[in-house]
Tab-separated table of C-alpha atoms and ligand atoms in Angstrom:
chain	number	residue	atom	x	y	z
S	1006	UNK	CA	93.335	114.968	96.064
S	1007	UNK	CA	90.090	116.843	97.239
S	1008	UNK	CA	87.949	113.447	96.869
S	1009	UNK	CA	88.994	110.211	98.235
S	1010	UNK	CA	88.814	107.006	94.952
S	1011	UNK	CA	85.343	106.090	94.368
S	1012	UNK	CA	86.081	102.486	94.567
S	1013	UNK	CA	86.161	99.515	91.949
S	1014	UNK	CA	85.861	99.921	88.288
S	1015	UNK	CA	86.850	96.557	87.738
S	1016	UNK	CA	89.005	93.347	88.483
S	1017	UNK	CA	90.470	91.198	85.807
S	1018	UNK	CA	91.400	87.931	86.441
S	1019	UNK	CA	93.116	84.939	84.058
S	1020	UNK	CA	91.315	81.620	83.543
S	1021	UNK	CA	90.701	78.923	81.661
S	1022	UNK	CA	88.747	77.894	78.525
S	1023	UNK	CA	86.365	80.890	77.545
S	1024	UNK	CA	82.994	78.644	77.288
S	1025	UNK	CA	83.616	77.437	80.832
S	1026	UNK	CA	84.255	81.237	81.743
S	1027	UNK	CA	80.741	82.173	80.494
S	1028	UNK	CA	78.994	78.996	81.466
S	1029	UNK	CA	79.728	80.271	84.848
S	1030	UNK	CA	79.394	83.523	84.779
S	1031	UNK	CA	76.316	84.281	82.966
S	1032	UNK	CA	74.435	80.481	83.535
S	1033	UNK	CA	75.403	80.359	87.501
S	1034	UNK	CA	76.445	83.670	88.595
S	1035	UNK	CA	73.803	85.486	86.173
S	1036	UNK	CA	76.021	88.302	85.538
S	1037	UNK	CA	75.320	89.607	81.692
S	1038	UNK	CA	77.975	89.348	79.266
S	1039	UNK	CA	78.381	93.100	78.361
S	1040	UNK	CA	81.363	93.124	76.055
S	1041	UNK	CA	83.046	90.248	73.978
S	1042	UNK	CA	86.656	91.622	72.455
S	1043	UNK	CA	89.758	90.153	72.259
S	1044	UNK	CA	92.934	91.371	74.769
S	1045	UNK	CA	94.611	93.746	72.588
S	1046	UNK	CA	97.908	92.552	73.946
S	1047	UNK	CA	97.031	89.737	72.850
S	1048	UNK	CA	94.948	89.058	69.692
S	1049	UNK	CA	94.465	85.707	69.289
S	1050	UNK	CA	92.361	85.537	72.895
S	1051	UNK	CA	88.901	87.147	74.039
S	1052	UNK	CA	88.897	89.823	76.840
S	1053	UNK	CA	85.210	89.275	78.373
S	1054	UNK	CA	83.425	91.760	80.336
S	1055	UNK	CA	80.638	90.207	82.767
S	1056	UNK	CA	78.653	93.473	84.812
S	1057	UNK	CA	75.121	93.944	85.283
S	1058	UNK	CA	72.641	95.728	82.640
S	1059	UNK	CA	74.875	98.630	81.263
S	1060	UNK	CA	78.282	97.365	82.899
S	1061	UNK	CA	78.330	99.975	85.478
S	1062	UNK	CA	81.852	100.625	86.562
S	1063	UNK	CA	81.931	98.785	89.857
S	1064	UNK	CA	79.845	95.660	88.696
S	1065	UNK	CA	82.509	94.827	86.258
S	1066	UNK	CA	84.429	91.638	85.897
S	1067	UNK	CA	86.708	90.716	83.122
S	1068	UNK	CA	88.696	87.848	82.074
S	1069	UNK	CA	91.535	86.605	79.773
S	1070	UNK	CA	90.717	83.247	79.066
S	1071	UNK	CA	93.367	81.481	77.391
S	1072	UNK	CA	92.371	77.954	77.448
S	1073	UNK	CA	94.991	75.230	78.505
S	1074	UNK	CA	97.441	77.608	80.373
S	1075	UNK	CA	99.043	76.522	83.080
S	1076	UNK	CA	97.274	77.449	86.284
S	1077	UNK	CA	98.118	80.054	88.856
S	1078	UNK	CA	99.128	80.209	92.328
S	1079	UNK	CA	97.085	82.725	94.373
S	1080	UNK	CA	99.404	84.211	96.998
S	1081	UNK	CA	101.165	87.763	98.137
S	1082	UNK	CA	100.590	90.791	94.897
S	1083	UNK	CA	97.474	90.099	93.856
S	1084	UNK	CA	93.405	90.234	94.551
S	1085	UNK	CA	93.581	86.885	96.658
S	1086	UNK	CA	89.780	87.041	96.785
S	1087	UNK	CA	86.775	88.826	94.357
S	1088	UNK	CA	83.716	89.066	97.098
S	1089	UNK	CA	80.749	90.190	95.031
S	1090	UNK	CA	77.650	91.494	97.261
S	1091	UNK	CA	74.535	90.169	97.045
S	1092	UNK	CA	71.091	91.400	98.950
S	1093	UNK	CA	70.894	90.639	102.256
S	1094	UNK	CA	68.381	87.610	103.026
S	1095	UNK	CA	70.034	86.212	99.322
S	1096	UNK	CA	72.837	84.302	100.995
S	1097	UNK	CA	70.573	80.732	101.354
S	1098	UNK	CA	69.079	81.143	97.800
S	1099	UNK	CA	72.491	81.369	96.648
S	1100	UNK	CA	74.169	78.678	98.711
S	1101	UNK	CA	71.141	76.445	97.226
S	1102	UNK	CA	71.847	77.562	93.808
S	1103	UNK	CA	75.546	77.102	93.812
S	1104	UNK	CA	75.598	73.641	95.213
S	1105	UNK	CA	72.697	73.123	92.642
S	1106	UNK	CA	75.132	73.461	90.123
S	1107	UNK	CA	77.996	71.377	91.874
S	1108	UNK	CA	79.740	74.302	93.458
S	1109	UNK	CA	81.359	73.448	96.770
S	1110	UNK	CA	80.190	76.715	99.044
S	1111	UNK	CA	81.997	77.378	102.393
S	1112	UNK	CA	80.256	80.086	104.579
S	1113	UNK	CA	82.712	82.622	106.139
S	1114	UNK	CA	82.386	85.356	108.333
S	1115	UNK	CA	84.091	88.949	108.664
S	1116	UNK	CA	83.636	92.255	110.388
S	1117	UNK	CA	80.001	90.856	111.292
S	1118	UNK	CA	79.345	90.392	108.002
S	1119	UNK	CA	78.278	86.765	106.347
S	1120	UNK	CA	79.141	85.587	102.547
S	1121	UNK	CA	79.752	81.909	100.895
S	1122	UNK	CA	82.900	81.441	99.844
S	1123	UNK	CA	83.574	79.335	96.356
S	1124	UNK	CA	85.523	78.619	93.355
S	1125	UNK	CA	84.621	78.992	89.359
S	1126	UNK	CA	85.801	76.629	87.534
S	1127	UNK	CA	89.154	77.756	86.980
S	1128	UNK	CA	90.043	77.815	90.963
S	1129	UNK	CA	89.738	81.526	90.914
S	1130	UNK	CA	88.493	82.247	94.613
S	1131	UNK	CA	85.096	84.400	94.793
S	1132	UNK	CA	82.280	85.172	97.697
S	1133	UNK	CA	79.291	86.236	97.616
S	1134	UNK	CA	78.931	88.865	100.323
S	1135	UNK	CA	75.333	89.743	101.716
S	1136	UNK	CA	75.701	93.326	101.731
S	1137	UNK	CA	72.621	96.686	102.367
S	1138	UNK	CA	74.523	99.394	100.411
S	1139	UNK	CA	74.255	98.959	96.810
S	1140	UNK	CA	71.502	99.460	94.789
S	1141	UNK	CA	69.621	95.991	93.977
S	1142	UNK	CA	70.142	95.207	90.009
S	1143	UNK	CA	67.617	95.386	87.487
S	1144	UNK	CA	69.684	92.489	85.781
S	1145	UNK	CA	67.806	89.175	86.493
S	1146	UNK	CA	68.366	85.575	84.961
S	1147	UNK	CA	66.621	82.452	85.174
S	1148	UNK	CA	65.664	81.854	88.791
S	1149	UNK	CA	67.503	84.857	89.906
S	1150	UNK	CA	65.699	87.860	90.844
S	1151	UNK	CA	65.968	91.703	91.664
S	1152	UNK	CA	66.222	90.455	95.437
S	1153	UNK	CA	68.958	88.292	95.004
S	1154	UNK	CA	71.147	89.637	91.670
S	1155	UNK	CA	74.643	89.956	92.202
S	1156	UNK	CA	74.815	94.156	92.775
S	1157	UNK	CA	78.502	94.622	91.912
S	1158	UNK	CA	81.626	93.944	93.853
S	1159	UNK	CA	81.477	94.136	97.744
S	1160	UNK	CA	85.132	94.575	97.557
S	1161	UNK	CA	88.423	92.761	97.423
S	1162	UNK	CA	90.950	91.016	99.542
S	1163	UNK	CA	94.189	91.610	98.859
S	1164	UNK	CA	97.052	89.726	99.407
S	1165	UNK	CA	100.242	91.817	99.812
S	1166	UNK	CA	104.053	91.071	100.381
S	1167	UNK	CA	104.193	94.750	102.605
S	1168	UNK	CA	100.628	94.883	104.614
S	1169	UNK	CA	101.175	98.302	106.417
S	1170	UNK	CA	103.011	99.660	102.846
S	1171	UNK	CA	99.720	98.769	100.947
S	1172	UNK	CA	97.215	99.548	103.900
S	1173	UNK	CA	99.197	103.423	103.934
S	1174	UNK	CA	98.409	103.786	99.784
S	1175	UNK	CA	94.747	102.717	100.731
S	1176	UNK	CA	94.832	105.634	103.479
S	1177	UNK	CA	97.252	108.033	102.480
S	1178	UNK	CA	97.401	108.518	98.753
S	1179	UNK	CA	93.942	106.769	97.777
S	1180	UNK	CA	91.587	108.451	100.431
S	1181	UNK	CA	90.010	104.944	102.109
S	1182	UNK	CA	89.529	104.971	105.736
S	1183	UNK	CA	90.747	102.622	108.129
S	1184	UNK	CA	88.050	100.645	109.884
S	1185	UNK	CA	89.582	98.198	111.913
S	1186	UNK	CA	91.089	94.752	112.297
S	1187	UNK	CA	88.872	90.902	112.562
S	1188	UNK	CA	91.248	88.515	113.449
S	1189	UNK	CA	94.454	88.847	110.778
S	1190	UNK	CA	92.064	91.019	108.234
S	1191	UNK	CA	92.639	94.726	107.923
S	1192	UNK	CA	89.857	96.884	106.848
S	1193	UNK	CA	89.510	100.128	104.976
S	1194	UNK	CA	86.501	101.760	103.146
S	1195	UNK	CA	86.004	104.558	100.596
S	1196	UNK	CA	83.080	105.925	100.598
S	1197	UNK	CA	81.037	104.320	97.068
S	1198	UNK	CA	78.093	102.335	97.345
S	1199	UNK	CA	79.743	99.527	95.240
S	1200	UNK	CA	83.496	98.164	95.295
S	1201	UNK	CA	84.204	99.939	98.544
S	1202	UNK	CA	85.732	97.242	101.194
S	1203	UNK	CA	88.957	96.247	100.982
S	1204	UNK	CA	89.954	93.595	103.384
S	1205	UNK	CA	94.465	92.955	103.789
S	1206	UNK	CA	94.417	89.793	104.532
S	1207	UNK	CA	97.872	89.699	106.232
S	1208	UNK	CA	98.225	85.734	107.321
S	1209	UNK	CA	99.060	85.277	103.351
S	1210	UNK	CA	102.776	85.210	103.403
S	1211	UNK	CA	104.001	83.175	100.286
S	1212	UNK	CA	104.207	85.072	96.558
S	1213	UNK	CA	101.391	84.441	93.695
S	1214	UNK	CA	102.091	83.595	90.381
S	1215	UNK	CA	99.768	85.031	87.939
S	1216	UNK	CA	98.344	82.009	85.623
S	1217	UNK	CA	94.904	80.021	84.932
S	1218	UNK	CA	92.845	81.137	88.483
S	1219	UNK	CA	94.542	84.302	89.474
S	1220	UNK	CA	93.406	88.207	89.590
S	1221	UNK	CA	95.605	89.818	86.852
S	1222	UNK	CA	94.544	93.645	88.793
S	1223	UNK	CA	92.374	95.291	89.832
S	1224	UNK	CA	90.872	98.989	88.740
S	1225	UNK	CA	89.819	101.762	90.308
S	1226	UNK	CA	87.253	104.708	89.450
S	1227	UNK	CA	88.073	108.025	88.310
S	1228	UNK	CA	85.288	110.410	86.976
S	1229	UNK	CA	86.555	111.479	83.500
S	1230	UNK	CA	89.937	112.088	81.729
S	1231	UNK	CA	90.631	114.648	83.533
S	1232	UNK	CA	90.376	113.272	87.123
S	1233	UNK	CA	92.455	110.361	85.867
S	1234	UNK	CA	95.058	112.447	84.827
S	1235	UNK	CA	94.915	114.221	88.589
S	1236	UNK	CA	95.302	110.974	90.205
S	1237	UNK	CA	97.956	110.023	87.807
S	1238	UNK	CA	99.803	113.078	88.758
S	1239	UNK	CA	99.213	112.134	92.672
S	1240	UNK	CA	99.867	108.632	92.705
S	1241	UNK	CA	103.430	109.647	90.891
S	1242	UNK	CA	104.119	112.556	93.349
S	1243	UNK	CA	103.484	109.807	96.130
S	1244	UNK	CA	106.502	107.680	94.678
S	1245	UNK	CA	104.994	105.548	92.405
S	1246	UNK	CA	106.071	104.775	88.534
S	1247	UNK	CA	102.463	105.304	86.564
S	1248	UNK	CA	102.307	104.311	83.172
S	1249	UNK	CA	101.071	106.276	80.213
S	1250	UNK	CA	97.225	106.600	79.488
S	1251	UNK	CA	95.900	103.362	77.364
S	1252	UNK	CA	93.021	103.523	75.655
S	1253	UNK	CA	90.795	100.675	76.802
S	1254	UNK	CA	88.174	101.648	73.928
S	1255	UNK	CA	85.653	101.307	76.617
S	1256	UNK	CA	87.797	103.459	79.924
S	1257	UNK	CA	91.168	104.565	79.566
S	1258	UNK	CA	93.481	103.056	81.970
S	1259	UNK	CA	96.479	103.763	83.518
S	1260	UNK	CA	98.770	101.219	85.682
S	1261	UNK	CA	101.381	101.615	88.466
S	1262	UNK	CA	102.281	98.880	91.001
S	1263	UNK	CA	101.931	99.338	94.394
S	1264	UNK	CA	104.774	97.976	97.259
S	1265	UNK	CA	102.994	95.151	98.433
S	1266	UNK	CA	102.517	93.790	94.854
S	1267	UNK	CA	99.259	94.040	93.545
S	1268	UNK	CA	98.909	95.719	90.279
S	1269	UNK	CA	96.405	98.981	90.599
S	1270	UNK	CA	94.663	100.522	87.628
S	1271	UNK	CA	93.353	103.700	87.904
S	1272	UNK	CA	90.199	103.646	84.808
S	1273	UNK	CA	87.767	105.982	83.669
S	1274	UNK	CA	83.982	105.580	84.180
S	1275	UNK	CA	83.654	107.277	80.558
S	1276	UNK	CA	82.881	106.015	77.892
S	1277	UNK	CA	81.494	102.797	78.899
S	1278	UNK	CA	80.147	99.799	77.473
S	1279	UNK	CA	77.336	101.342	75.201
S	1280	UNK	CA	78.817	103.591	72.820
S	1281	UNK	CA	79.789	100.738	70.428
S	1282	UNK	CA	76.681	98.270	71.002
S	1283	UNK	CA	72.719	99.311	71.891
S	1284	UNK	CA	72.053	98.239	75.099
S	1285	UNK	CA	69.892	95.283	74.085
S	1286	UNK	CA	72.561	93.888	71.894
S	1287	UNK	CA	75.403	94.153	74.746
S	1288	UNK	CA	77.964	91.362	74.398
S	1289	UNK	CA	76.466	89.977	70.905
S	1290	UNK	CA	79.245	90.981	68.293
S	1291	UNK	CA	83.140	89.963	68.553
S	1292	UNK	CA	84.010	94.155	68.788
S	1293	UNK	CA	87.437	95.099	67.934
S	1294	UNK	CA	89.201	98.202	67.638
S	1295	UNK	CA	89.445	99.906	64.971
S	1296	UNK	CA	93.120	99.521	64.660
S	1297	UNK	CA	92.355	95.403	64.726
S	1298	UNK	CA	89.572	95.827	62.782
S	1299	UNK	CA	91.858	95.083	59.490
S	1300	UNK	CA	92.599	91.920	61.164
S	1301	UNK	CA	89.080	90.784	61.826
S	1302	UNK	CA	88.502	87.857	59.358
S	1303	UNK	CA	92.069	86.342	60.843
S	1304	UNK	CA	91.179	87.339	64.700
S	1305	UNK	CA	87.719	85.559	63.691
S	1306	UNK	CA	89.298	82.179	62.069
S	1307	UNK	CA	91.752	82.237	65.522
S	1308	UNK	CA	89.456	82.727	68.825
S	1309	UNK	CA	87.811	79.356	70.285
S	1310	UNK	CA	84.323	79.935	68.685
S	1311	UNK	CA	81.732	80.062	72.145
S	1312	UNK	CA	77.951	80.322	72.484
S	1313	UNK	CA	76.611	82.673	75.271
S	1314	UNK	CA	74.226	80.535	77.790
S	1315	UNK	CA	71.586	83.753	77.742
S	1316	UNK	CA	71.181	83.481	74.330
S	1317	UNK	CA	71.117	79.444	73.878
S	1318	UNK	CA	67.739	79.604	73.634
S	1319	UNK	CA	67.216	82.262	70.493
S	1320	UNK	CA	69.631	79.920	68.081
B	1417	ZN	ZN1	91.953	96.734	83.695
């Protein structure tokens, strides 16, 4: 490939009751709710999208929540941890806030750097990373400003069965560099402003089980169709079983998994969040598409009906 991947696009993760999923995200975190569908594997349940203004890829988090599932167990093949980078100076206004709302915060250290370390509600493991690159986010809610919004992702830790297998994808195939090792973390970096850090955290040793808590995978960037369908064509020269291209509605995706585990998405940044919604109405409407849109009135009678926290006070 000429260009090494340009990080993130997003990580999708399984939890619990979708209510408790927004309370959290939008009402603590004060991430906006960008898109409300349902998983089209999947009908019956919602697939939220949580992101800052427009959802830029990189700032996007998604969920399945299928309320009442049995939970997970975080372990080897998966995102172990979803570090989301803040400002720096943000990290006491956040370890105020988060205990404010009854969220036990540990503080943590790696590679110099300092975040809080936390669970949503679900037990799905998150940090907030204090982090200079990254442009601050225009997206601000209730006592949350400019100076200390959530940016986008930092990175992710990932917990894999075959360290050196995964940490030679990162390097050889995807482009990241190596930085170096803290302790029994691994570091590489590509070179994007957002979703660029990748910690192996190789003391994790025991297999994950995907379930209520858990990162389902995790996406990367590409720039358009066409560079998806380049790094398709290079992941699968490199050994690796890629599946066809899915139509997302809002990126198209395509999925391979890698030796240590983890399931990788390569997604596009095109066509975003905005071509179905104006950006003032983001996240408003249950959108489906238009091959589910026959179903709508049953989809409607079937998903857990849930009231976004941002917009509590217009009703
Ligand atoms: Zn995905």
């Amino acid at each position: 490939m000429k260009k090494p991947i340009q990080g993130i696009h997003h990580i999708t993760a399984i939890v619990g009751h979708p209510q408790e999923n927004l309370d959290f995200y939008v009402d603590v975190l004060g991430l906006r709710l960008v898109k409300k569908t349902v998983n089209f594997d999947d009908p019956g349940t919602y697939h939220l999208y949580f992101g800052t203004r427009e959802g830029a890829p990189g700032t996007i988090m998604t969920t399945f929540p299928w309320a009442g599932a049995a939970p997970g167990k975080t372990g080897t093949g998966m995102v172990g941890v979803t570090p989301f980078a803040v400002p720096e100076g943000a990290l006491p206004f956040w370890k105020k806030r988060l205990e404010e709302k009854g969220v036990a915060v540990t503080k943590t250290e790696r590679f110099g750097e300092k975040s809080l370390s936390f669970e949503d509600p679900h037990g799905l493991k998150l940090e907030l990373t204090a982090r200079k690159e990254g442009e601050a986010s225009d997206w601000t809610y209730d006592t949350i400003t400019s100076a200390e919004a959530i940016k986008g992702f930092a990175g992710a830790v990932l917990y894999t069965a075959d360290p050196d297998a995964t940490g030679r994808l990162l390097t050889d195939v995807m482009g990241l560099e190596k930085v170096g090792d803290d302790g029994h973390f691994v570091r590489y970096r590509s070179e994007a402003p957002l979703g660029s850090v990748i910690d192996i955290d190789t003391s994790v040793t025991e297999s994950g089980g995907y379930g209520v808590g858990t990162v389902h995978h995790i996406a990367w960037r590409a720039e358009d169709d066409e560079n998806q369908l380049e790094w398709r064509s290079h992941i699968q020269e490199a050994g690796f079983r890629v599946t066809e291209v899915m139509d997302r509605q809002y990126f198209k995706a395509v999925y391979f998994r890698e030796k240590g585990g983890v399931l990788f998405e390569i997604a596009t940044d095109p066509p975003g969040f905005l071509w179905d919604e104006e950006e003032d109405r983001l996240g408003t409407g249950l959108k489906l598409p238009p091959w589910l849109e026959p179903s709508r009135e049953k989809i409607e009678n079937i998903v857990i009906p849930v009231t976004n926290p941002a917009h509590r006070g217009d009703q």
